[in-house]
């Protein structure tokens, strides 16, 4: 690549390189904008400007690394966007997906109330659900995670975004039980992929997202079983449960909830792709 390569030329090379390695070409724009450290409008307006060689080399190295290993672009740049905000991410947390934004939207829509509620986000990871709920509402937000490393990331995000969230380390609801905190609302995007399905995941997911955040026993249902069992241990039962689920888990998770709470009203909602993705239960 020539020393005075223009921005559009660098992008053309990177997009073709990624395509030839069966990667998404749009990653090239994300990475180049990051290394140029420019706002989107300026980045698009400067397509014919030359790029300093040092930045070209740094960008090229990242493109090759992503293409050949599958390392997520979010790990390369150390951040991702969720609900219009920028979150820090590392190898210790699951990179949030668009479907999880739909989970947050569902929670906010269902619990519109003038009275602040106590909400707990179980398995918070990078904290995107808890922090977004804290910033989009006036409710009291708690979050738990069994991974201390994940909680470090979540706390950093809460501080940088000025969100008021109380974090606890522990297995799903156990910290709430121990501290005698009684949530009105439980929300969780727990691990729900069956271990036997690991071979079907892309290398970007299975080689870089933490196993703790991806896989669950009992055909991917163990986390839901554990949470529902813990709900029964609470002295005061929450009114609302929200779960993100796998596309084929709607009936199974509904059954787990209704076996524990026969009178509960359970609904399954589909995501933007028409797949079952969210469980809402009024128990």
mmCIF file of C-alpha atoms in Angstrom:
data_model
loop_
_atom_site.group_PDB
_atom_site.id
_atom_site.type_symbol
_atom_site.label_atom_id
_atom_site.label_comp_id
_atom_site.label_asym_id
_atom_site.label_seq_id
_atom_site.Cartn_x
_atom_site.Cartn_y
_atom_site.Cartn_z
ATOM 1 C CA UNK A 1 0.000 0.000 0.000
ATOM 2 C CA UNK A 2 1.448 3.375 -1.028
ATOM 3 C CA UNK A 3 2.614 5.880 1.587
ATOM 4 C CA UNK A 4 0.110 8.586 0.613
ATOM 5 C CA UNK A 5 -2.897 6.283 0.406
ATOM 6 C CA UNK A 6 -6.208 8.062 0.628
ATOM 7 C CA UNK A 7 -8.896 7.080 3.079
ATOM 8 C CA UNK A 8 -11.183 5.527 0.464
ATOM 9 C CA UNK A 9 -8.297 3.501 -0.956
ATOM 10 C CA UNK A 10 -7.414 2.113 2.451
ATOM 11 C CA UNK A 11 -11.052 1.168 3.020
ATOM 12 C CA UNK A 12 -11.303 -0.513 -0.374
ATOM 13 C CA UNK A 13 -8.267 -2.675 0.369
ATOM 14 C CA UNK A 14 -9.525 -3.591 3.854
ATOM 15 C CA UNK A 15 -13.081 -4.384 2.724
ATOM 16 C CA UNK A 16 -11.832 -6.689 -0.021
ATOM 17 C CA UNK A 17 -9.368 -8.367 2.350
ATOM 18 C CA UNK A 18 -12.121 -8.995 4.893
ATOM 19 C CA UNK A 19 -14.519 -10.282 2.243
ATOM 20 C CA UNK A 20 -11.891 -12.687 0.947
ATOM 21 C CA UNK A 21 -11.525 -14.055 4.496
ATOM 22 C CA UNK A 22 -15.307 -14.429 4.959
ATOM 23 C CA UNK A 23 -15.507 -11.501 7.368
ATOM 24 C CA UNK A 24 -17.942 -8.587 7.365
ATOM 25 C CA UNK A 25 -16.541 -5.696 5.245
ATOM 26 C CA UNK A 26 -18.233 -3.046 7.455
ATOM 27 C CA UNK A 27 -15.637 -3.790 10.145
ATOM 28 C CA UNK A 28 -13.153 -1.806 8.050
ATOM 29 C CA UNK A 29 -15.070 1.441 8.577
ATOM 30 C CA UNK A 30 -15.414 0.846 12.317
ATOM 31 C CA UNK A 31 -11.693 0.257 12.748
ATOM 32 C CA UNK A 32 -10.491 3.065 10.504
ATOM 33 C CA UNK A 33 -12.787 5.611 12.142
ATOM 34 C CA UNK A 34 -11.446 4.445 15.509
ATOM 35 C CA UNK A 35 -7.786 4.855 14.529
ATOM 36 C CA UNK A 36 -8.427 8.237 12.903
ATOM 37 C CA UNK A 37 -10.331 9.269 16.041
ATOM 38 C CA UNK A 38 -12.860 11.248 14.036
ATOM 39 C CA UNK A 39 -16.617 11.780 14.448
ATOM 40 C CA UNK A 40 -18.748 9.988 11.886
ATOM 41 C CA UNK A 41 -19.596 13.063 9.793
ATOM 42 C CA UNK A 42 -15.945 14.130 9.469
ATOM 43 C CA UNK A 43 -14.870 10.575 8.731
ATOM 44 C CA UNK A 44 -17.312 10.332 5.812
ATOM 45 C CA UNK A 45 -16.433 13.789 4.513
ATOM 46 C CA UNK A 46 -12.683 13.113 4.374
ATOM 47 C CA UNK A 47 -12.674 10.055 2.139
ATOM 48 C CA UNK A 48 -10.199 11.577 -0.322
ATOM 49 C CA UNK A 49 -7.751 12.764 2.345
ATOM 50 C CA UNK A 50 -4.417 10.930 2.717
ATOM 51 C CA UNK A 51 -3.831 8.923 5.898
ATOM 52 C CA UNK A 52 -0.571 9.046 7.878
ATOM 53 C CA UNK A 53 1.494 5.919 7.274
ATOM 54 C CA UNK A 54 1.627 5.100 11.004
ATOM 55 C CA UNK A 55 -2.160 4.926 11.149
ATOM 56 C CA UNK A 56 -2.329 2.862 7.946
ATOM 57 C CA UNK A 57 0.072 0.313 9.388
ATOM 58 C CA UNK A 58 -1.803 0.131 12.700
ATOM 59 C CA UNK A 59 -5.103 -0.250 10.868
ATOM 60 C CA UNK A 60 -3.726 -2.886 8.498
ATOM 61 C CA UNK A 61 -2.401 -4.937 11.418
ATOM 62 C CA UNK A 62 -5.812 -4.870 13.115
ATOM 63 C CA UNK A 63 -7.612 -5.868 9.903
ATOM 64 C CA UNK A 64 -5.323 -8.842 9.365
ATOM 65 C CA UNK A 65 -5.660 -9.896 13.007
ATOM 66 C CA UNK A 66 -9.460 -9.790 12.825
ATOM 67 C CA UNK A 67 -9.597 -11.554 9.472
ATOM 68 C CA UNK A 68 -7.295 -14.405 10.443
ATOM 69 C CA UNK A 69 -8.294 -15.006 14.094
ATOM 70 C CA UNK A 70 -11.873 -13.765 14.344
ATOM 71 C CA UNK A 71 -11.061 -11.480 17.269
ATOM 72 C CA UNK A 72 -14.078 -9.195 17.683
ATOM 73 C CA UNK A 73 -13.601 -5.631 16.553
ATOM 74 C CA UNK A 74 -14.938 -4.585 19.965
ATOM 75 C CA UNK A 75 -11.991 -6.277 21.641
ATOM 76 C CA UNK A 76 -9.567 -4.510 19.326
ATOM 77 C CA UNK A 77 -10.961 -1.051 20.063
ATOM 78 C CA UNK A 78 -12.016 -1.856 23.641
ATOM 79 C CA UNK A 79 -15.547 -0.544 23.375
ATOM 80 C CA UNK A 80 -18.995 -1.098 21.926
ATOM 81 C CA UNK A 81 -22.226 0.827 21.544
ATOM 82 C CA UNK A 82 -25.407 -0.129 23.364
ATOM 83 C CA UNK A 83 -28.636 1.853 23.467
ATOM 84 C CA UNK A 84 -26.827 4.870 22.017
ATOM 85 C CA UNK A 85 -24.061 4.875 24.623
ATOM 86 C CA UNK A 86 -20.446 3.762 24.568
ATOM 87 C CA UNK A 87 -19.448 0.901 26.868
ATOM 88 C CA UNK A 88 -16.013 -0.464 27.701
ATOM 89 C CA UNK A 89 -15.649 -4.203 26.992
ATOM 90 C CA UNK A 90 -12.912 -6.774 27.533
ATOM 91 C CA UNK A 91 -12.411 -10.509 27.102
ATOM 92 C CA UNK A 92 -14.070 -10.958 30.524
ATOM 93 C CA UNK A 93 -17.542 -9.929 29.353
ATOM 94 C CA UNK A 94 -20.004 -10.894 26.668
ATOM 95 C CA UNK A 95 -20.178 -8.401 23.834
ATOM 96 C CA UNK A 96 -23.778 -7.150 23.963
ATOM 97 C CA UNK A 97 -26.051 -7.883 21.020
ATOM 98 C CA UNK A 98 -28.832 -5.863 19.414
ATOM 99 C CA UNK A 99 -31.377 -8.347 20.744
ATOM 100 C CA UNK A 100 -30.495 -7.338 24.292
ATOM 101 C CA UNK A 101 -31.475 -3.753 23.494
ATOM 102 C CA UNK A 102 -34.916 -5.164 22.732
ATOM 103 C CA UNK A 103 -34.948 -6.797 26.172
ATOM 104 C CA UNK A 104 -34.252 -3.412 27.775
ATOM 105 C CA UNK A 105 -36.986 -1.794 25.691
ATOM 106 C CA UNK A 106 -39.431 -4.465 26.825
ATOM 107 C CA UNK A 107 -38.573 -3.876 30.487
ATOM 108 C CA UNK A 108 -38.976 -0.105 30.205
ATOM 109 C CA UNK A 109 -42.298 -0.451 28.399
ATOM 110 C CA UNK A 110 -43.771 -2.953 30.850
ATOM 111 C CA UNK A 111 -42.825 -1.174 34.077
ATOM 112 C CA UNK A 112 -43.891 2.364 33.306
ATOM 113 C CA UNK A 113 -44.889 3.634 36.736
ATOM 114 C CA UNK A 114 -44.559 6.759 38.874
ATOM 115 C CA UNK A 115 -43.313 4.670 41.788
ATOM 116 C CA UNK A 116 -39.619 3.715 41.769
ATOM 117 C CA UNK A 117 -39.199 -0.037 41.694
ATOM 118 C CA UNK A 118 -36.289 -2.198 42.827
ATOM 119 C CA UNK A 119 -34.784 -3.922 39.799
ATOM 120 C CA UNK A 120 -31.968 -6.471 39.751
ATOM 121 C CA UNK A 121 -30.012 -7.451 36.652
ATOM 122 C CA UNK A 122 -28.638 -10.977 37.068
ATOM 123 C CA UNK A 123 -25.385 -11.889 35.329
ATOM 124 C CA UNK A 124 -24.750 -8.267 34.439
ATOM 125 C CA UNK A 125 -21.453 -8.748 32.551
ATOM 126 C CA UNK A 126 -20.396 -5.349 31.216
ATOM 127 C CA UNK A 127 -23.394 -3.799 32.958
ATOM 128 C CA UNK A 128 -25.197 -2.671 29.811
ATOM 129 C CA UNK A 129 -28.673 -3.725 30.989
ATOM 130 C CA UNK A 130 -28.416 -2.372 34.541
ATOM 131 C CA UNK A 131 -26.712 0.866 33.523
ATOM 132 C CA UNK A 132 -29.153 1.540 30.700
ATOM 133 C CA UNK A 133 -32.126 0.944 32.994
ATOM 134 C CA UNK A 134 -30.588 3.282 35.567
ATOM 135 C CA UNK A 135 -30.099 6.029 32.980
ATOM 136 C CA UNK A 136 -33.477 5.567 31.295
ATOM 137 C CA UNK A 137 -35.612 5.430 34.460
ATOM 138 C CA UNK A 138 -35.833 6.512 38.095
ATOM 139 C CA UNK A 139 -35.882 2.963 39.474
ATOM 140 C CA UNK A 140 -33.460 1.543 42.034
ATOM 141 C CA UNK A 141 -31.044 -0.686 40.150
ATOM 142 C CA UNK A 142 -28.950 -3.581 41.466
ATOM 143 C CA UNK A 143 -26.747 -5.928 39.465
ATOM 144 C CA UNK A 144 -24.965 -9.199 40.201
ATOM 145 C CA UNK A 145 -22.344 -11.322 38.515
ATOM 146 C CA UNK A 146 -20.385 -14.371 39.616
ATOM 147 C CA UNK A 147 -17.290 -13.020 37.836
ATOM 148 C CA UNK A 148 -15.283 -10.447 39.733
ATOM 149 C CA UNK A 149 -13.482 -9.494 36.523
ATOM 150 C CA UNK A 150 -16.783 -8.815 34.790
ATOM 151 C CA UNK A 151 -17.912 -6.642 37.700
ATOM 152 C CA UNK A 152 -14.769 -4.520 37.336
ATOM 153 C CA UNK A 153 -15.817 -3.764 33.760
ATOM 154 C CA UNK A 154 -19.413 -3.042 34.798
ATOM 155 C CA UNK A 155 -18.334 -0.702 37.589
ATOM 156 C CA UNK A 156 -16.006 1.164 35.235
ATOM 157 C CA UNK A 157 -18.898 1.647 32.811
ATOM 158 C CA UNK A 158 -21.218 2.856 35.555
ATOM 159 C CA UNK A 159 -18.676 5.444 36.659
ATOM 160 C CA UNK A 160 -17.915 6.670 33.142
ATOM 161 C CA UNK A 161 -21.624 7.007 32.320
ATOM 162 C CA UNK A 162 -22.561 8.441 35.727
ATOM 163 C CA UNK A 163 -25.105 5.702 36.421
ATOM 164 C CA UNK A 164 -26.231 4.760 39.914
ATOM 165 C CA UNK A 165 -26.105 0.966 40.170
ATOM 166 C CA UNK A 166 -25.261 -1.170 43.201
ATOM 167 C CA UNK A 167 -23.148 -4.168 42.232
ATOM 168 C CA UNK A 168 -22.788 -7.482 44.075
ATOM 169 C CA UNK A 169 -20.610 -10.481 43.346
ATOM 170 C CA UNK A 170 -22.371 -13.823 43.480
ATOM 171 C CA UNK A 171 -24.457 -16.431 41.700
ATOM 172 C CA UNK A 172 -27.510 -14.745 40.176
ATOM 173 C CA UNK A 173 -29.965 -13.918 42.998
ATOM 174 C CA UNK A 174 -27.860 -15.241 45.872
ATOM 175 C CA UNK A 175 -26.446 -11.825 46.871
ATOM 176 C CA UNK A 176 -29.994 -10.422 47.043
ATOM 177 C CA UNK A 177 -31.041 -13.337 49.256
ATOM 178 C CA UNK A 178 -28.002 -12.885 51.495
ATOM 179 C CA UNK A 179 -28.486 -9.111 51.806
ATOM 180 C CA UNK A 180 -32.273 -9.440 52.193
ATOM 181 C CA UNK A 181 -32.903 -7.141 49.252
ATOM 182 C CA UNK A 182 -36.336 -7.697 47.766
ATOM 183 C CA UNK A 183 -36.519 -6.895 44.042
ATOM 184 C CA UNK A 184 -39.800 -6.008 42.377
ATOM 185 C CA UNK A 185 -38.344 -6.811 38.958
ATOM 186 C CA UNK A 186 -35.797 -9.390 37.826
ATOM 187 C CA UNK A 187 -34.145 -9.080 34.436
ATOM 188 C CA UNK A 188 -31.451 -11.341 33.043
ATOM 189 C CA UNK A 189 -29.616 -12.262 29.879
ATOM 190 C CA UNK A 190 -28.025 -15.406 31.332
ATOM 191 C CA UNK A 191 -25.900 -18.021 29.593
ATOM 192 C CA UNK A 192 -28.331 -20.090 27.521
ATOM 193 C CA UNK A 193 -26.364 -21.914 24.841
ATOM 194 C CA UNK A 194 -26.200 -25.685 25.206
ATOM 195 C CA UNK A 195 -22.612 -26.921 25.399
ATOM 196 C CA UNK A 196 -23.308 -29.431 22.655
ATOM 197 C CA UNK A 197 -24.105 -26.510 20.312
ATOM 198 C CA UNK A 198 -20.680 -24.878 20.698
ATOM 199 C CA UNK A 199 -19.504 -26.272 17.359
ATOM 200 C CA UNK A 200 -22.122 -24.229 15.537
ATOM 201 C CA UNK A 201 -20.933 -20.870 16.876
ATOM 202 C CA UNK A 202 -18.676 -18.562 14.902
ATOM 203 C CA UNK A 203 -15.059 -18.338 15.993
ATOM 204 C CA UNK A 204 -15.658 -14.686 16.897
ATOM 205 C CA UNK A 205 -18.055 -15.879 19.603
ATOM 206 C CA UNK A 206 -16.766 -19.234 20.816
ATOM 207 C CA UNK A 207 -13.079 -18.273 20.836
ATOM 208 C CA UNK A 208 -13.432 -14.845 22.445
ATOM 209 C CA UNK A 209 -16.626 -14.463 24.501
ATOM 210 C CA UNK A 210 -16.224 -15.982 27.994
ATOM 211 C CA UNK A 211 -17.646 -19.504 28.325
ATOM 212 C CA UNK A 212 -19.201 -18.479 31.642
ATOM 213 C CA UNK A 213 -21.435 -16.020 29.805
ATOM 214 C CA UNK A 214 -22.310 -18.352 26.929
ATOM 215 C CA UNK A 215 -22.920 -21.914 28.028
ATOM 216 C CA UNK A 216 -25.306 -23.583 30.444
ATOM 217 C CA UNK A 217 -25.998 -27.207 31.368
ATOM 218 C CA UNK A 218 -29.358 -28.970 30.903
ATOM 219 C CA UNK A 219 -29.487 -28.082 27.194
ATOM 220 C CA UNK A 220 -28.902 -24.410 27.985
ATOM 221 C CA UNK A 221 -31.642 -24.193 30.626
ATOM 222 C CA UNK A 222 -29.617 -24.455 33.850
ATOM 223 C CA UNK A 223 -29.426 -20.703 34.508
ATOM 224 C CA UNK A 224 -33.207 -20.289 34.250
ATOM 225 C CA UNK A 225 -33.740 -23.239 36.577
ATOM 226 C CA UNK A 226 -31.300 -21.772 39.105
ATOM 227 C CA UNK A 227 -32.850 -18.298 39.011
ATOM 228 C CA UNK A 228 -36.410 -19.598 39.432
ATOM 229 C CA UNK A 229 -35.294 -21.788 42.330
ATOM 230 C CA UNK A 230 -33.690 -18.738 43.954
ATOM 231 C CA UNK A 231 -36.814 -16.625 43.384
ATOM 232 C CA UNK A 232 -38.717 -19.092 45.542
ATOM 233 C CA UNK A 233 -36.226 -18.429 48.345
ATOM 234 C CA UNK A 234 -36.970 -14.698 48.433
ATOM 235 C CA UNK A 235 -39.128 -13.639 51.365
ATOM 236 C CA UNK A 236 -40.978 -11.211 49.127
ATOM 237 C CA UNK A 237 -41.753 -12.462 45.629
ATOM 238 C CA UNK A 238 -40.962 -10.130 42.699
ATOM 239 C CA UNK A 239 -43.852 -9.257 40.420
ATOM 240 C CA UNK A 240 -42.027 -9.208 37.105
ATOM 241 C CA UNK A 241 -39.493 -11.497 35.426
ATOM 242 C CA UNK A 242 -37.738 -10.694 32.155
ATOM 243 C CA UNK A 243 -35.391 -13.163 30.457
ATOM 244 C CA UNK A 244 -33.524 -13.158 27.190
ATOM 245 C CA UNK A 245 -33.744 -16.678 25.745
ATOM 246 C CA UNK A 246 -32.463 -18.761 22.867
ATOM 247 C CA UNK A 247 -34.668 -18.857 19.763
ATOM 248 C CA UNK A 248 -35.863 -22.403 20.578
ATOM 249 C CA UNK A 249 -36.296 -22.072 24.350
ATOM 250 C CA UNK A 250 -39.638 -20.293 24.662
ATOM 251 C CA UNK A 251 -41.685 -23.350 25.600
ATOM 252 C CA UNK A 252 -39.041 -24.799 27.921
ATOM 253 C CA UNK A 253 -38.481 -21.592 29.914
ATOM 254 C CA UNK A 254 -42.232 -20.976 30.093
ATOM 255 C CA UNK A 255 -42.632 -24.467 31.536
ATOM 256 C CA UNK A 256 -39.898 -23.854 34.146
ATOM 257 C CA UNK A 257 -41.657 -20.688 35.321
ATOM 258 C CA UNK A 258 -45.152 -22.188 35.396
ATOM 259 C CA UNK A 259 -44.014 -25.280 37.276
ATOM 260 C CA UNK A 260 -42.749 -23.015 40.057
ATOM 261 C CA UNK A 261 -45.543 -20.448 39.826
ATOM 262 C CA UNK A 262 -48.675 -22.083 38.356
ATOM 263 C CA UNK A 263 -50.723 -18.883 38.431
ATOM 264 C CA UNK A 264 -48.129 -16.831 36.575
ATOM 265 C CA UNK A 265 -48.913 -15.068 33.302
ATOM 266 C CA UNK A 266 -46.092 -15.809 30.866
ATOM 267 C CA UNK A 267 -45.566 -14.255 27.420
ATOM 268 C CA UNK A 268 -42.947 -14.905 24.752
ATOM 269 C CA UNK A 269 -41.860 -12.035 22.514
ATOM 270 C CA UNK A 270 -40.000 -12.214 19.237
ATOM 271 C CA UNK A 271 -36.973 -10.168 18.240
ATOM 272 C CA UNK A 272 -36.451 -8.044 15.122
ATOM 273 C CA UNK A 273 -35.684 -11.218 13.172
ATOM 274 C CA UNK A 274 -38.940 -12.884 14.128
ATOM 275 C CA UNK A 275 -37.333 -15.336 16.554
ATOM 276 C CA UNK A 276 -38.443 -16.017 20.124
ATOM 277 C CA UNK A 277 -36.105 -13.898 22.271
ATOM 278 C CA UNK A 278 -37.789 -12.485 25.386
ATOM 279 C CA UNK A 279 -39.806 -14.072 28.174
ATOM 280 C CA UNK A 280 -41.959 -11.845 30.352
ATOM 281 C CA UNK A 281 -43.692 -13.304 33.382
ATOM 282 C CA UNK A 282 -46.005 -11.662 35.849
ATOM 283 C CA UNK A 283 -45.795 -13.952 38.862
#
